[in-house]
Amino acid sequence: MRHQAVKVRLYPTTEQQVILAQHFGCSRWWWNYALNLCIETYHLTGKGLNRSALNALLPKLKRQEERCWLSECYSQVLQATTLNLVTAYKNFFDGRAKYPRFKAKRNKQSIQYPQSVKVAGDCLKFPGRVAKVKARIHRPIQGTIKTVTVSMTPSGKYFASVLTEVEGNNPPTNTDGLVVGIDLGLKNFAIVNDGVKTSKYANPKHLAKHERNLKRKQRKLDRKEKGSNSRNKARKLVAKVHERVSNVRQDYLHKLSRKLVDENQVIVVESLNTKGMVRNHKLAASISDVGWGMFVNFLSYKLEEEGKVLVEIDRWFPSSKLCSNCHYQVDEMPLEVRSWTCPSCGTHHDRDGNASANIRAEGIRILLVSGTGTTADGGDVRPKLGRKSKLTQFPVKSEAQASTK
């Protein structure tokens, strides 16, 4: 069995919007109340609260006169909020996420229905008071519906993310086919080397195209009186610009990742320390806008669905400093140097094209060392240089390694 998700646009009526707003508010209040209670309990006893202990508080809170409005929310929505909080704590203790934060009304709102949601024609039928909500189902929803997350963006749009369970598994991983190395940058978003030629994909600079419009609307927002209806309208206009930038960015990354996945069997990328790179205030806005991490995530799940492989090499691998022809490594390579000549063999290199070729060669070396082999044509596999690389997304083990377990 495998899981897949489909995100659809919802068009609730005015009455349904009021009900959803109540559910959003109840879920948000319960999250903040439970999080604060967990923090206070830990300070007093040194221990936290588990899922069952938190859920046991809900009936008592609903019986209190000042909190009777909690009864208006569908009970499983609040229980799903508890589960999400417990999961957030687990992710924090496992080092996968930061400490859970309190939720604010001005940010994106969401609730989760863990069961009993059905597709009824061009509508989604929810349990409780929400009932049928008109939806734009742009692709068939296959399999058994497990959970549905309803969200409202800061601009006021409603969406439902439908998670389904589908029979069958993803195809087995296979490395036989074309191998490409991708160097991610700012001047050119992606430089792709397939061992024969190098292709460059431009950086669209989505935020820069909307920056003037965004600044104008933000200035209007600053002039509005806090708490006024006009300020709320101006806030939605600013949110719509941010949403437009986000949608354009995701559209570009989805199309480019789909093109690369369709054309190749193995894709090699370099692990980038984006969090450290944005500390450079001169490049922070450009790095945040380009979406390298999102692009790698898109490549990851698209490759996994088709039985293909993503190899992510170590961030300290000297891809730019290494000559792809003779493997000579220079000591320094400042960012302003866009082309250079190898002092050993005299080969003239384009910085990004040379880096993508080295990334591809390192990816092939990792596959060979792991015992998978490859039938890719073109490009020599260089000797191991630099720090140890790793196969992070889809580790492929040799028969000898598998037999030891």
One Martini backbone bead per residue (centre of mass of N, CA, C, O) as a GRO file, in nm:
protein
  405
    1MET     BB    1   0.100   0.035   0.018
    2ARG     BB    2   0.008   0.375  -0.069
    3HIS     BB    3   0.050   0.729  -0.065
    4GLN     BB    4  -0.169   1.007  -0.158
    5ALA     BB    5  -0.213   1.353  -0.269
    6VAL     BB    6  -0.489   1.595  -0.299
    7LYS     BB    7  -0.536   1.929  -0.406
    8VAL     BB    8  -0.826   2.130  -0.340
    9ARG     BB    9  -1.072   2.353  -0.413
   10LEU     BB   10  -1.280   2.558  -0.213
   11TYR     BB   11  -1.654   2.663  -0.195
   12PRO     BB   12  -1.788   2.807   0.047
   13THR     BB   13  -2.028   2.924   0.208
   14THR     BB   14  -2.111   3.156   0.432
   15GLU     BB   15  -2.198   2.951   0.647
   16GLN     BB   16  -1.945   2.765   0.620
   17GLN     BB   17  -1.736   2.982   0.696
   18VAL     BB   18  -1.834   3.015   0.986
   19ILE     BB   19  -1.785   2.724   1.076
   20LEU     BB   20  -1.484   2.711   1.003
   21ALA     BB   21  -1.400   2.944   1.189
   22GLN     BB   22  -1.477   2.794   1.447
   23HIS     BB   23  -1.290   2.552   1.404
   24PHE     BB   24  -1.028   2.709   1.387
   25GLY     BB   25  -1.051   2.839   1.669
   26CYS     BB   26  -1.068   2.580   1.838
   27SER     BB   27  -0.806   2.451   1.742
   28ARG     BB   28  -0.620   2.683   1.816
   29TRP     BB   29  -0.689   2.697   2.120
   30TRP     BB   30  -0.615   2.401   2.190
   31TRP     BB   31  -0.322   2.415   2.109
   32ASN     BB   32  -0.236   2.647   2.303
   33TYR     BB   33  -0.337   2.518   2.564
   34ALA     BB   34  -0.177   2.248   2.546
   35LEU     BB   35   0.104   2.372   2.519
   36ASN     BB   36   0.101   2.531   2.784
   37LEU     BB   37   0.047   2.282   2.965
   38CYS     BB   38   0.306   2.129   2.893
   39ILE     BB   39   0.503   2.344   2.997
   40GLU     BB   40   0.401   2.361   3.292
   41THR     BB   41   0.430   2.060   3.362
   42TYR     BB   42   0.735   2.045   3.316
   43HIS     BB   43   0.818   2.261   3.530
   44LEU     BB   44   0.685   2.099   3.776
   45THR     BB   45   0.768   1.770   3.696
   46GLY     BB   46   0.947   1.694   3.422
   47LYS     BB   47   0.684   1.629   3.254
   48GLY     BB   48   0.465   1.534   3.023
   49LEU     BB   49   0.197   1.497   2.783
   50ASN     BB   50  -0.010   1.288   2.648
   51ARG     BB   51  -0.265   1.211   2.444
   52SER     BB   52  -0.471   1.096   2.652
   53ALA     BB   53  -0.450   1.329   2.859
   54LEU     BB   54  -0.552   1.552   2.670
   55ASN     BB   55  -0.826   1.423   2.578
   56ALA     BB   56  -0.946   1.408   2.874
   57LEU     BB   57  -0.998   1.731   2.890
   58LEU     BB   58  -1.225   1.800   2.688
   59PRO     BB   59  -1.493   1.732   2.841
   60LYS     BB   60  -1.438   1.934   3.075
   61LEU     BB   61  -1.426   2.194   2.902
   62LYS     BB   62  -1.716   2.169   2.774
   63ARG     BB   63  -1.864   2.197   3.067
   64GLN     BB   64  -1.776   2.474   3.071
   65GLU     BB   65  -1.925   2.774   3.042
   66GLU     BB   66  -1.679   2.945   2.905
   67ARG     BB   67  -1.635   2.662   2.698
   68CYS     BB   68  -1.894   2.560   2.529
   69TRP     BB   69  -1.793   2.621   2.227
   70LEU     BB   70  -1.641   2.346   2.184
   71SER     BB   71  -1.904   2.176   2.104
   72GLU     BB   72  -1.925   2.297   1.802
   73CYS     BB   73  -1.697   2.114   1.749
   74TYR     BB   74  -1.565   1.861   1.601
   75SER     BB   75  -1.420   1.621   1.787
   76GLN     BB   76  -1.195   1.507   1.581
   77VAL     BB   77  -1.050   1.775   1.539
   78LEU     BB   78  -0.930   1.797   1.827
   79GLN     BB   79  -0.786   1.519   1.824
   80ALA     BB   80  -0.603   1.591   1.582
   81THR     BB   81  -0.458   1.822   1.727
   82THR     BB   82  -0.327   1.646   1.939
   83LEU     BB   83  -0.165   1.469   1.746
   84ASN     BB   84   0.000   1.704   1.621
   85LEU     BB   85   0.138   1.789   1.884
   86VAL     BB   86   0.277   1.520   1.949
   87THR     BB   87   0.432   1.512   1.680
   88ALA     BB   88   0.590   1.776   1.723
   89TYR     BB   89   0.744   1.674   1.968
   90LYS     BB   90   0.879   1.432   1.834
   91ASN     BB   91   1.032   1.595   1.618
   92PHE     BB   92   1.197   1.755   1.821
   93PHE     BB   93   1.339   1.513   1.975
   94ASP     BB   94   1.451   1.398   1.683
   95GLY     BB   95   1.555   1.666   1.512
   96ARG     BB   96   1.329   1.766   1.274
   97ALA     BB   97   1.243   2.013   1.464
   98LYS     BB   98   1.111   2.254   1.622
   99TYR     BB   99   0.959   2.400   1.856
  100PRO     BB  100   0.656   2.443   1.935
  101ARG     BB  101   0.411   2.678   1.834
  102PHE     BB  102   0.210   2.927   1.844
  103LYS     BB  103  -0.099   3.029   1.724
  104ALA     BB  104  -0.234   3.247   1.472
  105LYS     BB  105  -0.488   3.418   1.309
  106ARG     BB  106  -0.312   3.553   1.065
  107ASN     BB  107  -0.255   3.284   0.973
  108LYS     BB  108  -0.269   2.986   0.872
  109GLN     BB  109  -0.550   2.771   0.852
  110SER     BB  110  -0.630   2.447   1.021
  111ILE     BB  111  -0.786   2.124   0.969
  112GLN     BB  112  -0.873   1.777   1.073
  113TYR     BB  113  -1.002   1.484   0.910
  114PRO     BB  114  -0.969   1.140   0.991
  115GLN     BB  115  -1.277   1.088   0.888
  116SER     BB  116  -1.577   1.067   0.691
  117VAL     BB  117  -1.486   1.146   0.402
  118LYS     BB  118  -1.651   1.236   0.091
  119VAL     BB  119  -1.730   1.189  -0.247
  120ALA     BB  120  -1.980   1.419  -0.412
  121GLY     BB  121  -1.898   1.468  -0.696
  122ASP     BB  122  -1.833   1.825  -0.670
  123CYS     BB  123  -1.793   1.725  -0.365
  124LEU     BB  124  -1.736   1.751  -0.013
  125LYS     BB  125  -1.812   1.534   0.261
  126PHE     BB  126  -1.866   1.633   0.586
  127PRO     BB  127  -1.873   1.606   0.903
  128GLY     BB  128  -2.126   1.759   1.043
  129ARG     BB  129  -2.200   2.101   0.977
  130VAL     BB  130  -2.067   2.136   0.697
  131ALA     BB  131  -2.084   1.920   0.488
  132LYS     BB  132  -2.128   2.024   0.178
  133VAL     BB  133  -1.854   2.112  -0.049
  134LYS     BB  134  -1.747   2.284  -0.294
  135ALA     BB  135  -1.534   2.147  -0.561
  136ARG     BB  136  -1.219   2.129  -0.743
  137ILE     BB  137  -1.181   1.832  -0.915
  138HIS     BB  138  -0.898   1.784  -1.127
  139ARG     BB  139  -0.870   1.486  -1.007
  140PRO     BB  140  -0.881   1.176  -0.932
  141ILE     BB  141  -0.981   1.003  -0.636
  142GLN     BB  142  -0.788   0.752  -0.517
  143GLY     BB  143  -0.895   0.535  -0.304
  144THR     BB  144  -0.866   0.566   0.042
  145ILE     BB  145  -0.977   0.783   0.268
  146LYS     BB  146  -0.811   0.914   0.550
  147THR     BB  147  -0.737   1.231   0.525
  148VAL     BB  148  -0.850   1.582   0.582
  149THR     BB  149  -0.720   1.907   0.501
  150VAL     BB  150  -0.830   2.218   0.606
  151SER     BB  151  -0.765   2.539   0.450
  152MET     BB  152  -0.664   2.890   0.509
  153THR     BB  153  -0.554   3.153   0.368
  154PRO     BB  154  -0.464   3.485   0.413
  155SER     BB  155  -0.652   3.555   0.144
  156GLY     BB  156  -0.923   3.344   0.172
  157LYS     BB  157  -0.858   3.055   0.081
  158TYR     BB  158  -0.976   2.723   0.006
  159PHE     BB  159  -0.854   2.395   0.114
  160ALA     BB  160  -0.797   2.038   0.025
  161SER     BB  161  -0.619   1.762   0.165
  162VAL     BB  162  -0.615   1.440   0.016
  163LEU     BB  163  -0.561   1.137   0.178
  164THR     BB  164  -0.458   0.830   0.029
  165GLU     BB  165  -0.503   0.473  -0.021
  166VAL     BB  166  -0.307   0.268  -0.233
  167GLU     BB  167  -0.259   0.016  -0.423
  168GLY     BB  168   0.050  -0.063  -0.408
  169ASN     BB  169   0.381  -0.002  -0.519
  170ASN     BB  170   0.663   0.111  -0.585
  171PRO     BB  171   0.899   0.076  -0.784
  172PRO     BB  172   1.190  -0.047  -0.815
  173THR     BB  173   1.506   0.029  -0.787
  174ASN     BB  174   1.689   0.192  -1.065
  175THR     BB  175   2.017   0.271  -1.238
  176ASP     BB  176   1.942   0.224  -1.535
  177GLY     BB  177   2.081   0.502  -1.703
  178LEU     BB  178   2.065   0.824  -1.682
  179VAL     BB  179   2.310   1.066  -1.568
  180VAL     BB  180   2.285   1.360  -1.358
  181GLY     BB  181   2.416   1.681  -1.283
  182ILE     BB  182   2.339   1.935  -1.028
  183ASP     BB  183   2.381   2.287  -1.021
  184LEU     BB  184   2.302   2.524  -0.785
  185GLY     BB  185   2.188   2.868  -0.835
  186LEU     BB  186   2.143   3.219  -0.919
  187LYS     BB  187   2.191   3.295  -1.208
  188ASN     BB  188   2.149   2.989  -1.238
  189PHE     BB  189   1.951   2.756  -1.119
  190ALA     BB  190   2.036   2.518  -1.335
  191ILE     BB  191   2.309   2.284  -1.392
  192VAL     BB  192   2.323   2.037  -1.649
  193ASN     BB  193   2.494   1.714  -1.653
  194ASP     BB  194   2.532   1.415  -1.889
  195GLY     BB  195   2.851   1.389  -2.009
  196VAL     BB  196   2.819   1.580  -2.283
  197LYS     BB  197   2.628   1.811  -2.178
  198THR     BB  198   2.527   2.155  -2.095
  199SER     BB  199   2.253   2.282  -1.906
  200LYS     BB  200   2.060   2.588  -1.870
  201TYR     BB  201   1.859   2.736  -1.602
  202ALA     BB  202   1.696   2.995  -1.527
  203ASN     BB  203   1.638   3.259  -1.304
  204PRO     BB  204   1.331   3.414  -1.253
  205LYS     BB  205   1.283   3.600  -1.011
  206HIS     BB  206   0.995   3.634  -0.866
  207LEU     BB  207   1.015   3.864  -0.651
  208ALA     BB  208   1.126   4.094  -0.837
  209LYS     BB  209   0.860   4.116  -1.017
  210HIS     BB  210   0.681   4.194  -0.730
  211GLU     BB  211   0.818   4.418  -0.553
  212ARG     BB  212   0.671   4.681  -0.626
  213ASN     BB  213   0.384   4.588  -0.554
  214LEU     BB  214   0.447   4.507  -0.261
  215LYS     BB  215   0.542   4.782  -0.152
  216ARG     BB  216   0.283   4.939  -0.209
  217LYS     BB  217   0.095   4.760  -0.027
  218GLN     BB  218   0.261   4.791   0.236
  219ARG     BB  219   0.227   5.099   0.265
  220LYS     BB  220  -0.082   5.091   0.289
  221LEU     BB  221  -0.090   4.914   0.542
  222ASP     BB  222   0.071   5.112   0.735
  223ARG     BB  223  -0.165   5.345   0.717
  224LYS     BB  224  -0.344   5.173   0.873
  225GLU     BB  225  -0.557   5.106   1.117
  226LYS     BB  226  -0.557   4.924   1.382
  227GLY     BB  227  -0.841   4.703   1.354
  228SER     BB  228  -0.943   4.767   1.085
  229ASN     BB  229  -1.106   4.694   0.792
  230SER     BB  230  -0.898   4.823   0.595
  231ARG     BB  231  -0.656   4.659   0.701
  232ASN     BB  232  -0.764   4.380   0.629
  233LYS     BB  233  -0.775   4.433   0.324
  234ALA     BB  234  -0.472   4.506   0.290
  235ARG     BB  235  -0.365   4.234   0.393
  236LYS     BB  236  -0.486   4.062   0.160
  237LEU     BB  237  -0.327   4.197  -0.068
  238VAL     BB  238  -0.050   4.110   0.032
  239ALA     BB  239  -0.111   3.804   0.038
  240LYS     BB  240  -0.163   3.776  -0.271
  241VAL     BB  241   0.125   3.835  -0.359
  242HIS     BB  242   0.265   3.606  -0.208
  243GLU     BB  243   0.093   3.383  -0.341
  244ARG     BB  244   0.180   3.435  -0.631
  245VAL     BB  245   0.480   3.380  -0.592
  246SER     BB  246   0.448   3.090  -0.487
  247ASN     BB  247   0.299   2.971  -0.734
  248VAL     BB  248   0.516   3.034  -0.949
  249ARG     BB  249   0.743   2.877  -0.819
  250GLN     BB  250   0.608   2.596  -0.811
  251ASP     BB  251   0.555   2.571  -1.111
  252TYR     BB  252   0.849   2.577  -1.204
  253LEU     BB  253   0.954   2.337  -1.027
  254HIS     BB  254   0.763   2.123  -1.134
  255LYS     BB  255   0.837   2.134  -1.437
  256LEU     BB  256   1.143   2.084  -1.409
  257SER     BB  257   1.134   1.819  -1.247
  258ARG     BB  258   0.967   1.659  -1.452
  259LYS     BB  259   1.167   1.677  -1.688
  260LEU     BB  260   1.413   1.540  -1.545
  261VAL     BB  261   1.273   1.273  -1.466
  262ASP     BB  262   1.184   1.181  -1.756
  263GLU     BB  263   1.499   1.187  -1.878
  264ASN     BB  264   1.597   1.033  -1.607
  265GLN     BB  265   1.735   0.803  -1.356
  266VAL     BB  266   1.974   0.984  -1.235
  267ILE     BB  267   2.012   1.226  -0.966
  268VAL     BB  268   2.256   1.478  -0.887
  269VAL     BB  269   2.316   1.647  -0.581
  270GLU     BB  270   2.380   1.916  -0.360
  271SER     BB  271   2.427   1.978  -0.039
  272LEU     BB  272   2.276   2.260   0.120
  273ASN     BB  273   2.339   2.541   0.342
  274THR     BB  274   2.091   2.752   0.368
  275LYS     BB  275   2.095   2.860   0.659
  276GLY     BB  276   2.391   2.972   0.629
  277MET     BB  277   2.361   3.145   0.363
  278VAL     BB  278   2.142   3.362   0.477
  279ARG     BB  279   2.356   3.528   0.649
  280ASN     BB  280   2.394   3.669   0.386
  281HIS     BB  281   2.251   3.976   0.330
  282LYS     BB  282   2.303   3.996   0.012
  283LEU     BB  283   2.162   3.683  -0.047
  284ALA     BB  284   1.904   3.608   0.115
  285ALA     BB  285   1.666   3.678  -0.078
  286SER     BB  286   1.759   3.501  -0.320
  287ILE     BB  287   1.774   3.227  -0.169
  288SER     BB  288   1.476   3.224  -0.066
  289ASP     BB  289   1.343   3.248  -0.360
  290VAL     BB  290   1.453   2.994  -0.528
  291GLY     BB  291   1.408   2.694  -0.400
  292TRP     BB  292   1.599   2.439  -0.349
  293GLY     BB  293   1.457   2.249  -0.144
  294MET     BB  294   1.194   2.216  -0.303
  295PHE     BB  295   1.322   2.091  -0.556
  296VAL     BB  296   1.439   1.836  -0.418
  297ASN     BB  297   1.166   1.731  -0.317
  298PHE     BB  298   1.039   1.696  -0.596
  299LEU     BB  299   1.248   1.496  -0.699
  300SER     BB  300   1.216   1.277  -0.486
  301TYR     BB  301   0.911   1.187  -0.528
  302LYS     BB  302   0.923   1.143  -0.836
  303LEU     BB  303   1.142   0.925  -0.835
  304GLU     BB  304   1.008   0.721  -0.642
  305GLU     BB  305   0.749   0.664  -0.821
  306GLU     BB  306   0.964   0.549  -1.068
  307GLY     BB  307   1.234   0.406  -0.957
  308LYS     BB  308   1.433   0.625  -0.892
  309VAL     BB  309   1.736   0.832  -0.832
  310LEU     BB  310   1.869   1.010  -0.549
  311VAL     BB  311   2.173   1.195  -0.517
  312GLU     BB  312   2.338   1.324  -0.218
  313ILE     BB  313   2.595   1.519  -0.165
  314ASP     BB  314   2.826   1.666   0.000
  315ARG     BB  315   2.876   2.001   0.084
  316TRP     BB  316   3.211   1.962   0.091
  317PHE     BB  317   3.233   1.918  -0.194
  318PRO     BB  318   3.473   2.031  -0.449
  319SER     BB  319   3.321   2.120  -0.730
  320SER     BB  320   3.459   2.408  -0.806
  321LYS     BB  321   3.780   2.330  -0.744
  322LEU     BB  322   3.756   2.105  -0.963
  323CYS     BB  323   3.892   1.931  -1.218
  324SER     BB  324   3.723   1.742  -1.464
  325ASN     BB  325   3.987   1.634  -1.616
  326CYS     BB  326   4.241   1.600  -1.371
  327HIS     BB  327   4.163   1.662  -1.056
  328TYR     BB  328   4.244   1.939  -0.981
  329GLN     BB  329   4.296   2.138  -0.678
  330VAL     BB  330   4.213   2.429  -0.561
  331ASP     BB  331   4.218   2.641  -0.291
  332GLU     BB  332   4.045   2.878  -0.431
  333MET     BB  333   3.684   3.009  -0.494
  334PRO     BB  334   3.542   3.272  -0.558
  335LEU     BB  335   3.232   3.395  -0.648
  336GLU     BB  336   3.339   3.597  -0.881
  337VAL     BB  337   3.439   3.337  -1.015
  338ARG     BB  338   3.321   3.207  -1.340
  339SER     BB  339   3.619   3.147  -1.453
  340TRP     BB  340   3.879   2.894  -1.529
  341THR     BB  341   4.223   2.774  -1.521
  342CYS     BB  342   4.405   2.501  -1.521
  343PRO     BB  343   4.735   2.462  -1.397
  344SER     BB  344   4.779   2.162  -1.504
  345CYS     BB  345   4.610   2.131  -1.807
  346GLY     BB  346   4.461   2.410  -1.925
  347THR     BB  347   4.165   2.406  -1.868
  348HIS     BB  348   3.868   2.567  -1.948
  349HIS     BB  349   3.624   2.691  -1.710
  350ASP     BB  350   3.308   2.676  -1.614
  351ARG     BB  351   3.204   2.682  -1.308
  352ASP     BB  352   2.918   2.538  -1.327
  353GLY     BB  353   2.985   2.317  -1.536
  354ASN     BB  354   3.211   2.185  -1.368
  355ALA     BB  355   3.040   2.119  -1.117
  356SER     BB  356   2.830   1.931  -1.253
  357ALA     BB  357   3.041   1.720  -1.346
  358ASN     BB  358   3.143   1.648  -1.058
  359ILE     BB  359   2.874   1.561  -0.940
  360ARG     BB  360   2.825   1.328  -1.134
  361ALA     BB  361   3.085   1.167  -1.073
  362GLU     BB  362   3.025   1.128  -0.770
  363GLY     BB  363   2.760   0.973  -0.807
  364ILE     BB  364   2.883   0.732  -0.958
  365ARG     BB  365   3.079   0.649  -0.734
  366ILE     BB  366   2.864   0.581  -0.523
  367LEU     BB  367   2.725   0.357  -0.686
  368LEU     BB  368   2.977   0.176  -0.712
  369VAL     BB  369   3.039   0.144  -0.408
  370SER     BB  370   2.742   0.027  -0.341
  371GLY     BB  371   2.694  -0.198  -0.591
  372THR     BB  372   2.506  -0.105  -0.848
  373GLY     BB  373   2.587   0.053  -1.072
  374THR     BB  374   2.621   0.162  -1.431
  375THR     BB  375   2.503   0.260  -1.780
  376ALA     BB  376   2.633   0.515  -1.824
  377ASP     BB  377   2.730   0.756  -2.052
  378GLY     BB  378   2.986   0.922  -2.003
  379GLY     BB  379   3.225   0.999  -1.816
  380ASP     BB  380   3.444   1.004  -1.566
  381VAL     BB  381   3.563   0.838  -1.285
  382ARG     BB  382   3.686   0.968  -1.017
  383PRO     BB  383   3.865   0.995  -0.763
  384LYS     BB  384   3.875   1.021  -0.432
  385LEU     BB  385   3.768   1.339  -0.307
  386GLY     BB  386   3.743   1.482  -0.037
  387ARG     BB  387   3.471   1.436   0.121
  388LYS     BB  388   3.238   1.239   0.222
  389SER     BB  389   2.983   1.090   0.073
  390LYS     BB  390   2.617   1.064   0.014
  391LEU     BB  391   2.313   0.861   0.027
  392THR     BB  392   2.016   1.000   0.135
  393GLN     BB  393   1.738   0.915  -0.002
  394PHE     BB  394   1.841   0.627  -0.168
  395PRO     BB  395   1.970   0.366  -0.034
  396VAL     BB  396   2.196   0.138  -0.190
  397LYS     BB  397   2.251  -0.201  -0.158
  398SER     BB  398   2.435  -0.459  -0.144
  399GLU     BB  399   2.440  -0.798  -0.121
  400ALA     BB  400   2.643  -0.810   0.111
  401GLN     BB  401   2.496  -0.609   0.298
  402ALA     BB  402   2.217  -0.757   0.306
  403SER     BB  403   2.329  -1.039   0.427
  404THR     BB  404   2.408  -0.913   0.724
  405LYS     BB  405   2.080  -0.881   0.815
   0.00000   0.00000   0.00000
